[in-house]
Tab-separated table of C-alpha atoms in Angstrom:
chain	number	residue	atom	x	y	z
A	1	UNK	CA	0.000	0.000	0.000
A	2	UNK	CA	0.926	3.542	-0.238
A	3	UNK	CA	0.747	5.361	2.835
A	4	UNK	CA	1.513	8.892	3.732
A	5	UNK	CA	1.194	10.751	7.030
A	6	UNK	CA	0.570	14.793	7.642
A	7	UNK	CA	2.875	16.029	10.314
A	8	UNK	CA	3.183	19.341	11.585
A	9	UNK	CA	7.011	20.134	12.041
A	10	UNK	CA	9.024	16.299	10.959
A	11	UNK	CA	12.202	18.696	11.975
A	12	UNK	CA	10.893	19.275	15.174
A	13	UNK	CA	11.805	17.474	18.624
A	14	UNK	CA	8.413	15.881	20.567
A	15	UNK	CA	6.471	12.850	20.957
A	16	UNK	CA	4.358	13.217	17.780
A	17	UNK	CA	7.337	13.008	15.800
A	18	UNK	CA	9.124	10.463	17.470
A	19	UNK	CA	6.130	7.886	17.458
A	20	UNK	CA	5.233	8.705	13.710
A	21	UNK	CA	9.086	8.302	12.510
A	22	UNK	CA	8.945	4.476	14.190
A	23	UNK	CA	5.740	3.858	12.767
A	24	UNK	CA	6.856	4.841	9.333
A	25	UNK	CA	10.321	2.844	9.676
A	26	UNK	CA	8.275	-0.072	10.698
A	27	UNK	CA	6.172	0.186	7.569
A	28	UNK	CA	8.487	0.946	5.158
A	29	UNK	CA	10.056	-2.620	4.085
A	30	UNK	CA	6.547	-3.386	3.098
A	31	UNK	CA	4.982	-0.288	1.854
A	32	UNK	CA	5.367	2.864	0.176
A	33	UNK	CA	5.318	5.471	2.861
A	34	UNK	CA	6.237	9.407	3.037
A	35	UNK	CA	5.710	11.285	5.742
A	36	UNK	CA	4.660	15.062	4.768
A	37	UNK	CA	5.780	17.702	6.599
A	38	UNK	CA	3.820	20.767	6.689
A	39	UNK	CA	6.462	23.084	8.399
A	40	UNK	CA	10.103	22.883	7.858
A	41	UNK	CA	12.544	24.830	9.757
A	42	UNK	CA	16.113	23.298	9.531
A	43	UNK	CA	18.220	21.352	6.911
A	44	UNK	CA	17.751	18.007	8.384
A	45	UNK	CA	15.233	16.754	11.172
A	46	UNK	CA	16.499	15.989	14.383
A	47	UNK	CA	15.500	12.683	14.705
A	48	UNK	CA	17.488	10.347	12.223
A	49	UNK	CA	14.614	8.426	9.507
A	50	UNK	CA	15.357	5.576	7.669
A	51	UNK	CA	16.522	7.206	3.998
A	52	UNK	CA	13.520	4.994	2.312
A	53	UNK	CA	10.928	7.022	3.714
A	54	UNK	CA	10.091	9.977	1.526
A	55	UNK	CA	10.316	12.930	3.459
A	56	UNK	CA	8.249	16.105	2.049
A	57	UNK	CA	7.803	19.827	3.351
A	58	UNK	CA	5.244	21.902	2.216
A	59	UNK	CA	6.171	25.053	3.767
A	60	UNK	CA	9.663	26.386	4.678
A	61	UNK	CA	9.770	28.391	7.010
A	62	UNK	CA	13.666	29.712	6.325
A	63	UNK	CA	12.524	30.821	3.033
A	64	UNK	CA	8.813	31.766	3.454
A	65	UNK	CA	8.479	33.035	6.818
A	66	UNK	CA	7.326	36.224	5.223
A	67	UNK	CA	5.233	35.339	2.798
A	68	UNK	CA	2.086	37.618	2.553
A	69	UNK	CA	-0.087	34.638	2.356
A	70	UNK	CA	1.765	33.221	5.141
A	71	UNK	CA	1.065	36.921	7.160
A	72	UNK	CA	-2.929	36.100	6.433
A	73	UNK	CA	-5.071	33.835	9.010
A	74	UNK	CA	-5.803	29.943	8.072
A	75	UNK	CA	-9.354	29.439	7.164
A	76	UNK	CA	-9.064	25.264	7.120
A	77	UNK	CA	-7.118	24.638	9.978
A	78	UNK	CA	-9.506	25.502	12.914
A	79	UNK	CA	-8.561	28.248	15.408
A	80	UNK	CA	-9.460	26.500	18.597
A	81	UNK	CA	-6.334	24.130	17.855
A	82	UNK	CA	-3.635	25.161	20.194
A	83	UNK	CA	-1.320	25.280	16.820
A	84	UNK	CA	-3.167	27.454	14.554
A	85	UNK	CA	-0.757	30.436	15.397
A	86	UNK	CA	1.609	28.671	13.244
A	87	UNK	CA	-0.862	27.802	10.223
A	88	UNK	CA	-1.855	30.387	7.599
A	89	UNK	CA	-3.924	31.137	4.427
A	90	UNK	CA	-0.123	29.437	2.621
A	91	UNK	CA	-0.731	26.406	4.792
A	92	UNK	CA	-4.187	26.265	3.745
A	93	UNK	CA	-3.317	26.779	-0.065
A	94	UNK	CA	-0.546	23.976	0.235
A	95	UNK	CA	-2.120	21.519	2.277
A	96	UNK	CA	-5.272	21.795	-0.357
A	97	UNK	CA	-3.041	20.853	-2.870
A	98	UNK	CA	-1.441	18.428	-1.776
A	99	UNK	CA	-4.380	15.857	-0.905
A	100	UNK	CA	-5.985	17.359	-3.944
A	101	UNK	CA	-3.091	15.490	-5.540
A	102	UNK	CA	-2.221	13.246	-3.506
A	103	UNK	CA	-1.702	9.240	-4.917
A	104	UNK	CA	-1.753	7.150	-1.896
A	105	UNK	CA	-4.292	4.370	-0.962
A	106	UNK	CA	-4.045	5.236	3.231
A	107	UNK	CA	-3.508	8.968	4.770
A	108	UNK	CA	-3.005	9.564	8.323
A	109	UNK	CA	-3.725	12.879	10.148
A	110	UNK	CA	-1.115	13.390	12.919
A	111	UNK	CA	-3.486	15.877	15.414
A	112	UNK	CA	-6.562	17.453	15.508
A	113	UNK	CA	-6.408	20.479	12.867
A	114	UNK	CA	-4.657	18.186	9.893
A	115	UNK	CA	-7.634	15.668	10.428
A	116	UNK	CA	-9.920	18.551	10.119
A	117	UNK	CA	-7.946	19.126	6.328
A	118	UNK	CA	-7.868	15.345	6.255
A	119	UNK	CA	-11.721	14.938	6.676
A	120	UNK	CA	-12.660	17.734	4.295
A	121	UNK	CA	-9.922	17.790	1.718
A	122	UNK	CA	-8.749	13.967	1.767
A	123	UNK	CA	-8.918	11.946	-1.107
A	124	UNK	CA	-12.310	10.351	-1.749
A	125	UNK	CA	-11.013	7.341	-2.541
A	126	UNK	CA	-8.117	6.614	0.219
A	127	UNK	CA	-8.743	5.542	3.305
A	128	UNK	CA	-8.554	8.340	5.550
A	129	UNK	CA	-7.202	8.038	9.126
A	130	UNK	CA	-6.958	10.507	11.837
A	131	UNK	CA	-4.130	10.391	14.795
A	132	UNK	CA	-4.880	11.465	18.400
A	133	UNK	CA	-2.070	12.100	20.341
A	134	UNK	CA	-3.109	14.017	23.089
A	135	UNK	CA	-6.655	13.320	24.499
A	136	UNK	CA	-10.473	14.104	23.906
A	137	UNK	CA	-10.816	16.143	27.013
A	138	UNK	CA	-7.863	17.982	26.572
A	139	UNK	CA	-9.180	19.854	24.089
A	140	UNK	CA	-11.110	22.819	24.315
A	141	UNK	CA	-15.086	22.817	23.309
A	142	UNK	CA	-14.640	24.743	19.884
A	143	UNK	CA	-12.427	22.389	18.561
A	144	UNK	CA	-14.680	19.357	19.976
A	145	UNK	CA	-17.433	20.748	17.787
A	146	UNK	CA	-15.476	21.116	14.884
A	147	UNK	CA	-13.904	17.707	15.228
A	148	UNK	CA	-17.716	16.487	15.758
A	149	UNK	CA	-18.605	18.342	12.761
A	150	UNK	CA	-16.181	16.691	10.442
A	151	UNK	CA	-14.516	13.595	11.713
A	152	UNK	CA	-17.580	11.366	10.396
A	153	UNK	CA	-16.088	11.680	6.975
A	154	UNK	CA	-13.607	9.921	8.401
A	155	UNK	CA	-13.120	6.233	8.077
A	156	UNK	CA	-11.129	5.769	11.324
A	157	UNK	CA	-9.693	7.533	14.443
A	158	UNK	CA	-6.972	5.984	16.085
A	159	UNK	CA	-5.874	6.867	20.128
A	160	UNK	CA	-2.617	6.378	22.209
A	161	UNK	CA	-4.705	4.741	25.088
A	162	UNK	CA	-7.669	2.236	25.631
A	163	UNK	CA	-9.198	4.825	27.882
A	164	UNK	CA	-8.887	7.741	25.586
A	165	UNK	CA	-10.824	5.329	22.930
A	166	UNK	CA	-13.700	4.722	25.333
A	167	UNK	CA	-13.922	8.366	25.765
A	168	UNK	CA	-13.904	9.172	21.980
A	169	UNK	CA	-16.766	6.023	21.644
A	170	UNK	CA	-18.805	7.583	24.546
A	171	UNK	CA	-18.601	11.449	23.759
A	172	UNK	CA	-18.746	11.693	20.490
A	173	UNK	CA	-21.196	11.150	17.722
A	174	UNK	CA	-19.055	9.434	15.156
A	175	UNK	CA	-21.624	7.176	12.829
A	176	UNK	CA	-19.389	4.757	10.521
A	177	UNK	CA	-15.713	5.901	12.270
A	178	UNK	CA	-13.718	2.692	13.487
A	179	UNK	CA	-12.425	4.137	16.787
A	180	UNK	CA	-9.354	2.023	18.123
A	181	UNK	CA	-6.462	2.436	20.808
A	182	UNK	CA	-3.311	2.040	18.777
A	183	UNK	CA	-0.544	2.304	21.286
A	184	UNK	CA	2.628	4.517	20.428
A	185	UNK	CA	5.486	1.525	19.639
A	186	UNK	CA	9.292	2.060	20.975
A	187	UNK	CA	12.304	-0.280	18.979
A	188	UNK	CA	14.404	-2.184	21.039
A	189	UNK	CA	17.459	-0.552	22.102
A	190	UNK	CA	20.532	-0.874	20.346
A	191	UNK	CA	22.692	-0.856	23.931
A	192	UNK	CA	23.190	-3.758	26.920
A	193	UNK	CA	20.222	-3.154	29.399
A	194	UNK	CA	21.001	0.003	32.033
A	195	UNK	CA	22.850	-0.991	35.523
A	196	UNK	CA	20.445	-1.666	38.536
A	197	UNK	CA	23.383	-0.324	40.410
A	198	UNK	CA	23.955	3.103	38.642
A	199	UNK	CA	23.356	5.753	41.127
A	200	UNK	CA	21.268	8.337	38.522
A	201	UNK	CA	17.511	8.705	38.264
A	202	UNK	CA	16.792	10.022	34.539
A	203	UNK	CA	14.046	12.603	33.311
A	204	UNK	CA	13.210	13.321	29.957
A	205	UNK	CA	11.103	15.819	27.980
A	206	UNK	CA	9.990	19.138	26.803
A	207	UNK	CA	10.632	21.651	30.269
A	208	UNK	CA	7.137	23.119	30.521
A	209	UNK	CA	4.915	23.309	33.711
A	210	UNK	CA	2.684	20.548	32.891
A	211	UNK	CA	5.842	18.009	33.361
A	212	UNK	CA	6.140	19.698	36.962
A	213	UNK	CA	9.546	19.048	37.407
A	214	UNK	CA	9.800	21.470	40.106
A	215	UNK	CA	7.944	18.625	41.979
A	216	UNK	CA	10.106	16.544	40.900
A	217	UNK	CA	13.500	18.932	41.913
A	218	UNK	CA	11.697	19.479	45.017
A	219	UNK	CA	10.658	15.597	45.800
A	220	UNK	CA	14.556	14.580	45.156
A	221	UNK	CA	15.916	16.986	47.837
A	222	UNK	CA	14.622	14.780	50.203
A	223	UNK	CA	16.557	11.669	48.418
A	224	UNK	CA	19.727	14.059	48.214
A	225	UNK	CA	19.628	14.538	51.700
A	226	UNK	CA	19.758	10.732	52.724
A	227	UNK	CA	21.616	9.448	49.857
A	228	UNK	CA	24.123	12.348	48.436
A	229	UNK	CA	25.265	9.904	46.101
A	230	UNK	CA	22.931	9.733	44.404
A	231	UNK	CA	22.085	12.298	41.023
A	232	UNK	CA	18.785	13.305	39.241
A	233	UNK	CA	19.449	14.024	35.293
A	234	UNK	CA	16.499	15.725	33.523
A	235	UNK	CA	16.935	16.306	29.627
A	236	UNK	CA	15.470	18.459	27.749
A	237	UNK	CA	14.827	21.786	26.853
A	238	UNK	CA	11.930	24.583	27.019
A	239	UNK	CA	10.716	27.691	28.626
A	240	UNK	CA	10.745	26.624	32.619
A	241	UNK	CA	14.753	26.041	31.978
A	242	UNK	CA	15.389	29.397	33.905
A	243	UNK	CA	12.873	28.632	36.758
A	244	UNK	CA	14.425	25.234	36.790
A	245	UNK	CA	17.518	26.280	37.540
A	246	UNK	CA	16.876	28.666	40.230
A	247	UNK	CA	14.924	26.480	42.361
A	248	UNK	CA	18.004	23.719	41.787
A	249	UNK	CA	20.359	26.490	43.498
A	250	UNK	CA	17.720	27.889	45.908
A	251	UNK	CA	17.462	24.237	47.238
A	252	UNK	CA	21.511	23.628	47.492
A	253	UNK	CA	21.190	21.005	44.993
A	254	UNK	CA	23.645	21.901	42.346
A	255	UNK	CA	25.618	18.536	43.114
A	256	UNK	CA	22.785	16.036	42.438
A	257	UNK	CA	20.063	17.845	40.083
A	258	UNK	CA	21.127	18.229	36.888
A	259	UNK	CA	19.619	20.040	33.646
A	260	UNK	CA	21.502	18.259	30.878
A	261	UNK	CA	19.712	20.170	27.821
A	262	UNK	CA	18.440	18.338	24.656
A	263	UNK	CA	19.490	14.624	23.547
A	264	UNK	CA	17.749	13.404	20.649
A	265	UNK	CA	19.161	10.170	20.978
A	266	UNK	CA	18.062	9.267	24.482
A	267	UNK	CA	18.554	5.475	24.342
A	268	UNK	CA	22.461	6.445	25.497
A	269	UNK	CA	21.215	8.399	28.434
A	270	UNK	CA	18.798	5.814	29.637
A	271	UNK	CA	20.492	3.053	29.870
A	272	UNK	CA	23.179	5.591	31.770
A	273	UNK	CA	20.790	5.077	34.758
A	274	UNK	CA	18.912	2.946	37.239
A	275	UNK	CA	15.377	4.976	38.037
A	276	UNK	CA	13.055	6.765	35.351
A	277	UNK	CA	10.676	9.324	36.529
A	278	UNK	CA	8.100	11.090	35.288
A	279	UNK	CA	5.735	14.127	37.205
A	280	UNK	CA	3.370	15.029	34.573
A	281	UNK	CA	-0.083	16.464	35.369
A	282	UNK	CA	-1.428	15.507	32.123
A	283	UNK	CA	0.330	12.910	30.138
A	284	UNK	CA	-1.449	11.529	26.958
A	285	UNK	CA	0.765	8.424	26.232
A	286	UNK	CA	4.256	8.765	28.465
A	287	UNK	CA	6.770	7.667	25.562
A	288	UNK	CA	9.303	8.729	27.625
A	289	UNK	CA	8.238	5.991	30.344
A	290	UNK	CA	8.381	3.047	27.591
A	291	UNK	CA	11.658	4.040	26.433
A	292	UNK	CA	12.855	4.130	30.153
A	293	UNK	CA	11.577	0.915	30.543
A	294	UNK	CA	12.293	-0.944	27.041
A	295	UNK	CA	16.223	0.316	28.854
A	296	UNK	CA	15.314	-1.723	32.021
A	297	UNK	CA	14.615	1.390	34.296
A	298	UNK	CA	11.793	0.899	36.874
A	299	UNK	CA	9.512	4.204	36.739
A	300	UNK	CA	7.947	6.262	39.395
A	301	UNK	CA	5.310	8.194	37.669
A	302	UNK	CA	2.269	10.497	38.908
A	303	UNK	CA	-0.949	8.689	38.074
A	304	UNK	CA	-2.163	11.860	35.763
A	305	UNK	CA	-4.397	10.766	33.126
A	306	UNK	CA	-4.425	8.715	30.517
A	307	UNK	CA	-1.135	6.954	29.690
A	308	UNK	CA	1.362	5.782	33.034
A	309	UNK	CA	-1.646	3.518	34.418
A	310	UNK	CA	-1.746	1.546	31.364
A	311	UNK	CA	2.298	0.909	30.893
A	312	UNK	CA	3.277	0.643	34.311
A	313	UNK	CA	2.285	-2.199	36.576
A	314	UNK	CA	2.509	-0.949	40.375
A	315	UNK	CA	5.069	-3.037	42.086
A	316	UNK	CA	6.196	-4.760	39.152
A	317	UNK	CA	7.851	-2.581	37.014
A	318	UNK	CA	7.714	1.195	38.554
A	319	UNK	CA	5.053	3.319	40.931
A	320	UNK	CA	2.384	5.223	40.700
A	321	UNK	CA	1.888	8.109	42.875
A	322	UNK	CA	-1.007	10.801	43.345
A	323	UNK	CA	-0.781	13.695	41.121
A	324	UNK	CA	1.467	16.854	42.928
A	325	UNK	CA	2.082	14.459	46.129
A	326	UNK	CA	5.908	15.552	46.857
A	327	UNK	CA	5.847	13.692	49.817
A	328	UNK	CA	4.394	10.395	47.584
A	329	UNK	CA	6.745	10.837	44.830
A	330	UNK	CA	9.947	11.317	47.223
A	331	UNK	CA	9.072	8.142	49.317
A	332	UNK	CA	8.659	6.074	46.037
A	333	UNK	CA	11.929	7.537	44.704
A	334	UNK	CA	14.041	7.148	47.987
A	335	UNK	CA	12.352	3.466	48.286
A	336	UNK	CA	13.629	2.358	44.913
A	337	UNK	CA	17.147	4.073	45.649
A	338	UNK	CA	17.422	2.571	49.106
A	339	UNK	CA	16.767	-1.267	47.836
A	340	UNK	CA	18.702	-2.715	45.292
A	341	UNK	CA	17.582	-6.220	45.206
A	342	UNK	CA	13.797	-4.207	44.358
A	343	UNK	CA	15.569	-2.127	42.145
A	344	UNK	CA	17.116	-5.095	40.218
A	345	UNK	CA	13.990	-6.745	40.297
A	346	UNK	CA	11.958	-3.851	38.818
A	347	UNK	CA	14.551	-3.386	36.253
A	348	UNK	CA	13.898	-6.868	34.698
A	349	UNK	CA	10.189	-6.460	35.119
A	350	UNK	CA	10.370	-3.155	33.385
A	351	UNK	CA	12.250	-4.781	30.537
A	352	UNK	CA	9.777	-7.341	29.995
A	353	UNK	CA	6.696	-5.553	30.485
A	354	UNK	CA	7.470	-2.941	28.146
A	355	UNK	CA	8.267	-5.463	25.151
A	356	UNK	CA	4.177	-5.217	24.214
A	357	UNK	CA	5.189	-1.808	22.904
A	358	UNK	CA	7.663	-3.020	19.992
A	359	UNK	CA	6.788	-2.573	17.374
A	360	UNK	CA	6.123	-5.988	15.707
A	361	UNK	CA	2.581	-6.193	17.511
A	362	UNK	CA	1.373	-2.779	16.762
A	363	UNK	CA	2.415	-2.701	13.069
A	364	UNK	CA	0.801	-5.830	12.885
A	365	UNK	CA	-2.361	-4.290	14.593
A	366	UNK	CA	-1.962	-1.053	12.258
A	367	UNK	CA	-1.376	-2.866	8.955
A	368	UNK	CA	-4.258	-5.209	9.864
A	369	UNK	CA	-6.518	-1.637	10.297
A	370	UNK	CA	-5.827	-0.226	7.504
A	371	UNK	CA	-5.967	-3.492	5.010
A	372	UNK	CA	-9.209	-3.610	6.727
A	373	UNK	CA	-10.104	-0.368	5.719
A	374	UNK	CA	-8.829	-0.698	2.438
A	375	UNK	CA	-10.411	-3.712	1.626
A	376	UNK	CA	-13.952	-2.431	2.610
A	377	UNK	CA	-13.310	0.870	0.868
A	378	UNK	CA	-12.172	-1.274	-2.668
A	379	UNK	CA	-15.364	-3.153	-2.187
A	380	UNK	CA	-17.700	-0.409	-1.887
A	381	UNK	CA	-16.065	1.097	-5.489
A	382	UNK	CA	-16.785	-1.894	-6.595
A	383	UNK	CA	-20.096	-2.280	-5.560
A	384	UNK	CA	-20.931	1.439	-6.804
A	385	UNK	CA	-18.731	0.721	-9.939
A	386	UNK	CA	-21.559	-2.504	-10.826
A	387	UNK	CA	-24.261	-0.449	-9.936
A	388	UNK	CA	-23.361	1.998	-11.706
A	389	UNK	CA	-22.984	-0.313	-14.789
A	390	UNK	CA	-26.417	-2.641	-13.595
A	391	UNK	CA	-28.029	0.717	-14.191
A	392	UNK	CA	-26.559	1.611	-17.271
A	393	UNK	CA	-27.748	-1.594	-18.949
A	394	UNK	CA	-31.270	-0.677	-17.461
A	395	UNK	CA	-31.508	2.290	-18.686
A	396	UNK	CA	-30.268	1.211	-22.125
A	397	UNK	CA	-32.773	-1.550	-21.815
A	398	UNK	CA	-35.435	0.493	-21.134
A	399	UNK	CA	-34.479	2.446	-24.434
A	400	UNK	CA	-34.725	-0.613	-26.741
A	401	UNK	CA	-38.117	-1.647	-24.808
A	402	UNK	CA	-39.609	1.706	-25.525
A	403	UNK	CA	-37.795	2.199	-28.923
A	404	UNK	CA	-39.398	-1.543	-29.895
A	405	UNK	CA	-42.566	-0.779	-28.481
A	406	UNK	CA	-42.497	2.770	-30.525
A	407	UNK	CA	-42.037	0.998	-33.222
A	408	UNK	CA	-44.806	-1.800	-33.227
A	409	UNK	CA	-47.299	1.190	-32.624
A	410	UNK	CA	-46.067	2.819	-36.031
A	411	UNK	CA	-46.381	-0.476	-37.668
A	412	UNK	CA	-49.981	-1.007	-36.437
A	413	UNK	CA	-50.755	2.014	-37.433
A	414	UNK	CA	-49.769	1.955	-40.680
A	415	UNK	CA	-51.570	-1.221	-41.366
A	416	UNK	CA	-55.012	0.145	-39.840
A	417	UNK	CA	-54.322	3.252	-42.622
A	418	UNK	CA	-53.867	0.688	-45.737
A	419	UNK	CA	-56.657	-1.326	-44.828
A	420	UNK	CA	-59.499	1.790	-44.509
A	421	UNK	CA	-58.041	3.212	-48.075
């Protein structure tokens, strides 16, 4: 099959792009795929992609940042979507185009505003997918009415988490969608499992409030001051950097807490440790806590909706604590860093558990969807292509009935005219 995928920013850094680069790698020794970038930025996207996935902007932003069309408003891409800052009457204008165009037999929105383009400008004739990556309720009631609106000309929406699913099912009015959970996948890692005994609890992703990781600065102090030994390393890079750092020196804890910036290639810093953690509010997924895990590192993760209580298994491969409990989260972390043999065994439970995220099983379940779809979408053309050639004959039928009939009439009539002269 041909499949291509509508991305935001491919040369971006973030979940979104992460879990759509391993879905596309995954797919590519079987299928034609391309992912589609609308926004481009930089020369080359952060995240390496396997060369045989076509890789296409639509908009760079280097050389058309000023644009006038790209100075005008988006009229497609709806404005309750927390992106639409970024999207313009040039977006608009190329994204029409390009599905106007488009050859490919499956298309796959990436988040809520390129499903609405998806569901109005997708071609007719491909099956037409749209990608949630965040939640239902996370978004705000404007854009729930416009996804209400127009998602039924989808043919199927496609989660991160069972629960969001049974939201989606329950919620929304979506007649004819096929609403699954397909789970974000995460390769194996290249590199030996991490060390049970490493004395480094790890932290990953974009440093914004909803990660909280001033809960989680303030939380380790209390594991600092029992076991100085002992570091916290939190990656990444975003606008609470500054407020980060102050609170690290305000607390004395410029020998353990660490702020180690941006690593695209994580898998190296995992496996550098023995603890993940995570201190979301709101987490939609928690790729960060399956790649922690796939590297044999136990998590400790707030219990925020949707995504830690479905990958981690309390006790068995990581914690779950209350959302903003600092005293919670510190007694999980210091238990983990104060036993070793639970440590150890968490570490192998983490790297077993988290093998039902490679992604052998969900390519499977993905390239069983979309055949799925595919197949029922080549049977109804088919269906409407013989009706449409049923009716055809019917109509020529019913034009040699009447033309035979016509004729008969004449003859009779000419007859009756003979015999009366």
């Amino acid at each position: 099959m041909r499949i291509s995928f509508l991305l935001h920013n491919a040369y971006g850094i973030g979940g979104t792009i992460r879990t759509t680069f391993n879905l596309a790698e995954a797919l590519v020794p079987r299928h034609e795929v391309e992912i589609i970038s609308i926004l481009r930025h930089r020369e080359e996207p952060n995240f390496s992609l396997d060369p045989r996935v076509r890789l296409r902007p639509l908009v760079d932003l280097r050389t058309e940042r000023d644009d006038p069309r790209h100075l005008r408003p988006a009229r497609v891409f709806p404005a309750a979507e927390y992106r639409y800052s970024q999207y313009s009457a040039l977006t608009d204008e190329r994204i029409a185009h390009c599905l106007a165009t488009l050859e490919a037999d499956v298309v796959i929105g990436t988040r809520p505003g390129l499903n609405v383009h998806l569901a109005l400008q997708g071609p007719r004739e491909a099956v037409l997918v749209g990608q949630e990556h965040l939640t239902l309720d996370n978004h705000p009631p404007g854009l729930r009415n416009e996804m209400r609106r127009v998602y039924p000309r989808l043919d199927a929406l496609t989660t991160v988490t069972h629960a969001d699913a049974a939201t989606y099912q329950r919620k929304m009015r979506l007649p004819g969608v096929r609403v699954e959970a397909l789970p974000n996948s995460v390769p194996p890692p290249a590199l030996p499992p991490a060390d049970p005994n490493a004395k480094i609890v790890v932290a990953a992703g974009r440093l914004v409030r909803v990660k909280r990781y001033d809960l989680l600065i303030r939380s380790f102090a209390r594991v600092a001051a029992e076991r100085p030994d002992w570091q916290l390393r939190i990656y990444g890079k975003g606008e609470e950097r500054d407020r980060l750092r102050a609170l690290i020196n305000e607390l004395g804890l410029y020998n353990n807490v660490f702020l180690m910036g941006a690593a695209p290639a994580m898998e190296a810093e995992w496996v550098k440790g023995s603890i993940g953690a995570s201190t979301s509010s709101f987490e939609p997924f928690g790729m960060t806590l399956v790649e922690a895990m796939r590297c044999g590192l136990p998590v400790v993760s707030t219990d925020c909706p949707h995504g830690p209580a479905e990958i981690i298994t309390p006790g068995k491969d990581g914690r779950l604590v209350p959302v903003g409990d600092q005293h919670a989260l510190g007694e999980a972390l210091l238990d983990l860093v104060q036993n070793d043999q639970l440590r150890a065994s968490m570490s192998q439970g983490a790297l077993v558990n988290s093998r039902r995220y490679d992604p052998v099983p969900i390519i499977e379940q993905a390239e069983r969807l979309f055949t799925e779809l595919h197949e029922v979408k080549a049977s109804g053309r088919r269906r409407a292509s013989l009706g449409a050639r049923v009716g055809a004959r019917l109509v020529n039928r019913g034009h040699l009935v009447r033309d035979a009939a016509f004729a008969a009439a004449v003859s009779t009539m000419r007859t009756v005219r003979r015999s009366n002269r």
